[in-house]
Amino acid sequence: MRRAGPIGRYAHIERERRFLLAEAPSELTPDAPHWAIYDRYIHGTRFRLRRVVASESGEAIRKLTQKYPLDPADLARIAITNTYLTEHEYETFRQLAADELRKDRYTLLLDGRKYAVDIFGGPLSGLVLAEIELDSDEELASLAPPPWARDEVTGDPRFTGGALCRASYEDLFR
């Protein structure tokens, strides 16, 4: 039997950097193609239940994700495992107690790199974050912040999904 590594056989490492934006870039209007993301962070677990709906087609994707840092001091490298769900499976998990997070995700290209820009709703209205996934530790270390970034928040635990789902905009900036 093959022994799984420290992150488990089906997980992979996600390398990403996150940036706080003062506002959404002007080209990201509500009419621009995006994904509406509805997250539920299940109480007492490392699991997130996600429903993603395409703005143009209405296509929905549902998944159960486990995410956790390999090193609590390094929030740029996260172990992640995804399981795609049917609507019935999604509804079954949706009954579990969870904290919710709502955002619209847009894609923005800069210097040949693809950033995900999240515009939050609900208690986090006004919050705009950009993130980029990178393929290697070298790329992770060498990436210059985009010119429209206000601050880098990669290492700030307040800007992880598991913390944002329990926060308000005022909580983050008082």
CSV table of C-alpha atoms in Angstrom, one decimal:
chain,number,residue,atom,x,y,z
A,1,MET,CA,0.0,0.0,0.0
A,2,ARG,CA,1.3,3.4,-1.0
A,3,ARG,CA,1.7,5.8,2.0
A,4,ALA,CA,0.1,9.3,1.5
A,5,GLY,CA,2.4,12.3,2.1
A,6,PRO,CA,1.8,14.8,4.9
A,7,ILE,CA,-1.1,16.4,3.0
A,8,GLY,CA,-2.8,13.2,2.1
A,9,ARG,CA,-3.0,11.4,-1.2
A,10,TYR,CA,-5.8,13.5,-2.8
A,11,ALA,CA,-4.8,17.0,-1.7
A,12,HIS,CA,-2.5,19.4,-3.4
A,13,ILE,CA,-0.7,22.5,-2.4
A,14,GLU,CA,-2.3,25.8,-3.4
A,15,ARG,CA,0.2,28.7,-3.5
A,16,GLU,CA,-1.4,32.1,-3.5
A,17,ARG,CA,-1.0,35.7,-2.6
A,18,ARG,CA,-3.8,38.0,-1.6
A,19,PHE,CA,-4.1,41.8,-1.9
A,20,LEU,CA,-6.5,44.3,-0.5
A,21,LEU,CA,-7.8,46.8,-3.0
A,22,ALA,CA,-9.1,50.3,-2.2
A,23,GLU,CA,-11.9,49.7,-4.7
A,24,ALA,CA,-12.9,47.4,-7.6
A,25,PRO,CA,-11.0,48.2,-10.8
A,26,SER,CA,-13.3,50.2,-13.1
A,27,GLU,CA,-13.6,47.4,-15.7
A,28,LEU,CA,-15.2,45.1,-13.2
A,29,THR,CA,-18.8,46.2,-13.5
A,30,PRO,CA,-21.8,44.1,-12.4
A,31,ASP,CA,-22.4,43.4,-16.1
A,32,ALA,CA,-18.9,41.9,-16.6
A,33,PRO,CA,-18.8,38.1,-16.6
A,34,HIS,CA,-18.2,36.8,-13.1
A,35,TRP,CA,-19.0,34.0,-10.7
A,36,ALA,CA,-21.4,34.5,-7.8
A,37,ILE,CA,-19.9,32.5,-4.9
A,38,TYR,CA,-21.8,31.3,-1.9
A,39,ASP,CA,-19.6,29.8,0.8
A,40,ARG,CA,-20.6,28.0,4.0
A,41,TYR,CA,-17.8,27.4,6.5
A,42,ILE,CA,-19.0,24.4,8.5
A,43,HIS,CA,-18.8,24.9,12.2
A,44,GLY,CA,-16.1,22.8,14.0
A,45,THR,CA,-14.4,21.7,10.8
A,46,ARG,CA,-11.9,22.7,8.2
A,47,PHE,CA,-14.6,22.3,5.5
A,48,ARG,CA,-16.1,24.8,3.2
A,49,LEU,CA,-19.3,24.1,1.2
A,50,ARG,CA,-19.3,26.2,-2.0
A,51,ARG,CA,-21.8,27.0,-4.7
A,52,VAL,CA,-20.6,28.9,-7.7
A,53,VAL,CA,-23.0,30.3,-10.3
A,54,ALA,CA,-21.8,31.7,-13.7
A,55,SER,CA,-23.3,35.2,-14.3
A,56,GLU,CA,-23.8,34.5,-18.0
A,57,SER,CA,-25.1,31.0,-18.2
A,58,GLY,CA,-26.5,30.3,-14.7
A,59,GLU,CA,-24.4,27.1,-14.6
A,60,ALA,CA,-23.9,26.0,-11.0
A,61,ILE,CA,-20.9,24.1,-9.5
A,62,ARG,CA,-21.1,22.7,-6.0
A,63,LYS,CA,-18.2,21.4,-4.0
A,64,LEU,CA,-17.0,20.5,-0.6
A,65,THR,CA,-13.5,21.7,0.1
A,66,GLN,CA,-11.0,21.1,2.9
A,67,LYS,CA,-8.4,23.8,3.2
A,68,TYR,CA,-5.7,24.2,5.9
A,69,PRO,CA,-2.2,25.7,6.1
A,70,LEU,CA,0.6,23.1,6.4
A,71,ASP,CA,2.3,25.7,8.7
A,72,PRO,CA,0.1,28.1,10.6
A,73,ALA,CA,2.7,30.8,10.1
A,74,ASP,CA,2.6,30.4,6.3
A,75,LEU,CA,-0.8,31.3,4.8
A,76,ALA,CA,0.6,31.4,1.3
A,77,ARG,CA,0.8,27.6,1.0
A,78,ILE,CA,-2.4,25.8,1.7
A,79,ALA,CA,-3.3,22.1,1.4
A,80,ILE,CA,-6.6,21.8,-0.5
A,81,THR,CA,-8.9,18.9,-1.4
A,82,ASN,CA,-12.1,19.4,-3.5
A,83,THR,CA,-15.0,17.0,-3.9
A,84,TYR,CA,-17.6,17.9,-6.5
A,85,LEU,CA,-21.2,17.4,-5.4
A,86,THR,CA,-24.6,16.8,-7.0
A,87,GLU,CA,-27.4,19.2,-6.0
A,88,HIS,CA,-28.8,16.6,-3.6
A,89,GLU,CA,-25.4,16.1,-1.9
A,90,TYR,CA,-25.0,19.9,-1.7
A,91,GLU,CA,-28.4,20.3,0.0
A,92,THR,CA,-27.5,17.5,2.4
A,93,PHE,CA,-24.4,19.3,3.6
A,94,ARG,CA,-26.1,22.7,3.5
A,95,GLN,CA,-28.2,21.6,6.5
A,96,LEU,CA,-25.1,21.7,8.7
A,97,ALA,CA,-24.4,24.7,11.0
A,98,ALA,CA,-22.1,27.1,9.2
A,99,ASP,CA,-21.0,30.7,8.8
A,100,GLU,CA,-21.8,32.2,5.4
A,101,LEU,CA,-19.8,34.4,3.0
A,102,ARG,CA,-21.0,35.9,-0.3
A,103,LYS,CA,-18.8,37.4,-3.1
A,104,ASP,CA,-18.7,38.0,-6.8
A,105,ARG,CA,-15.4,36.8,-8.4
A,106,TYR,CA,-14.1,38.4,-11.6
A,107,THR,CA,-11.0,37.6,-13.6
A,108,LEU,CA,-8.4,40.4,-14.3
A,109,LEU,CA,-5.3,39.9,-16.4
A,110,LEU,CA,-2.1,41.8,-15.7
A,111,ASP,CA,1.2,41.1,-17.4
A,112,GLY,CA,-0.1,37.7,-18.6
A,113,ARG,CA,-1.1,36.6,-15.1
A,114,LYS,CA,-4.7,35.9,-14.1
A,115,TYR,CA,-6.0,37.5,-10.8
A,116,ALA,CA,-9.2,36.6,-9.2
A,117,VAL,CA,-10.9,39.8,-7.8
A,118,ASP,CA,-13.5,39.2,-5.2
A,119,ILE,CA,-16.1,41.9,-4.4
A,120,PHE,CA,-17.9,41.0,-1.2
A,121,GLY,CA,-21.5,41.4,-0.2
A,122,GLY,CA,-23.5,41.3,3.0
A,123,PRO,CA,-21.6,42.4,6.1
A,124,LEU,CA,-18.4,42.7,4.1
A,125,SER,CA,-19.8,45.1,1.5
A,126,GLY,CA,-17.0,47.4,0.4
A,127,LEU,CA,-14.3,44.8,0.8
A,128,VAL,CA,-12.4,44.0,-2.4
A,129,LEU,CA,-9.6,41.4,-2.5
A,130,ALA,CA,-7.5,40.1,-5.3
A,131,GLU,CA,-5.7,36.8,-5.3
A,132,ILE,CA,-3.4,35.0,-7.6
A,133,GLU,CA,-2.4,31.3,-7.6
A,134,LEU,CA,1.1,30.5,-8.6
A,135,ASP,CA,2.8,27.3,-9.7
A,136,SER,CA,6.0,27.4,-7.7
A,137,ASP,CA,7.6,28.7,-4.5
A,138,GLU,CA,9.9,30.8,-6.7
A,139,GLU,CA,7.0,32.5,-8.4
A,140,LEU,CA,5.3,33.0,-5.0
A,141,ALA,CA,8.4,34.8,-3.6
A,142,SER,CA,9.2,36.8,-6.7
A,143,LEU,CA,5.7,38.2,-7.6
A,144,ALA,CA,5.5,42.0,-7.4
A,145,PRO,CA,2.2,43.3,-6.0
A,146,PRO,CA,-0.1,44.6,-8.7
A,147,PRO,CA,-0.2,48.4,-9.0
A,148,TRP,CA,-3.8,48.6,-7.9
A,149,ALA,CA,-3.2,46.7,-4.6
A,150,ARG,CA,-3.5,48.8,-1.5
A,151,ASP,CA,-1.9,46.3,0.8
A,152,GLU,CA,-0.8,42.6,0.7
A,153,VAL,CA,-2.8,40.5,3.2
A,154,THR,CA,-1.5,37.1,2.4
A,155,GLY,CA,-0.1,36.5,5.8
A,156,ASP,CA,-3.0,38.2,7.7
A,157,PRO,CA,-5.3,35.5,9.2
A,158,ARG,CA,-8.2,38.1,9.3
A,159,PHE,CA,-8.4,37.9,5.4
A,160,THR,CA,-8.8,34.1,5.2
A,161,GLY,CA,-12.3,32.8,4.2
A,162,GLY,CA,-12.7,31.1,7.6
A,163,ALA,CA,-12.2,34.4,9.4
A,164,LEU,CA,-14.0,36.6,6.9
A,165,CYS,CA,-17.2,34.6,7.2
A,166,ARG,CA,-17.5,35.8,10.9
A,167,ALA,CA,-16.4,39.4,10.3
A,168,SER,CA,-17.9,42.6,9.0
A,169,TYR,CA,-16.2,45.4,7.1
A,170,GLU,CA,-16.1,47.5,10.2
A,171,ASP,CA,-14.4,44.7,12.2
A,172,LEU,CA,-11.6,44.6,9.6
A,173,PHE,CA,-10.9,48.3,9.5
A,174,ARG,CA,-11.5,49.8,13.0
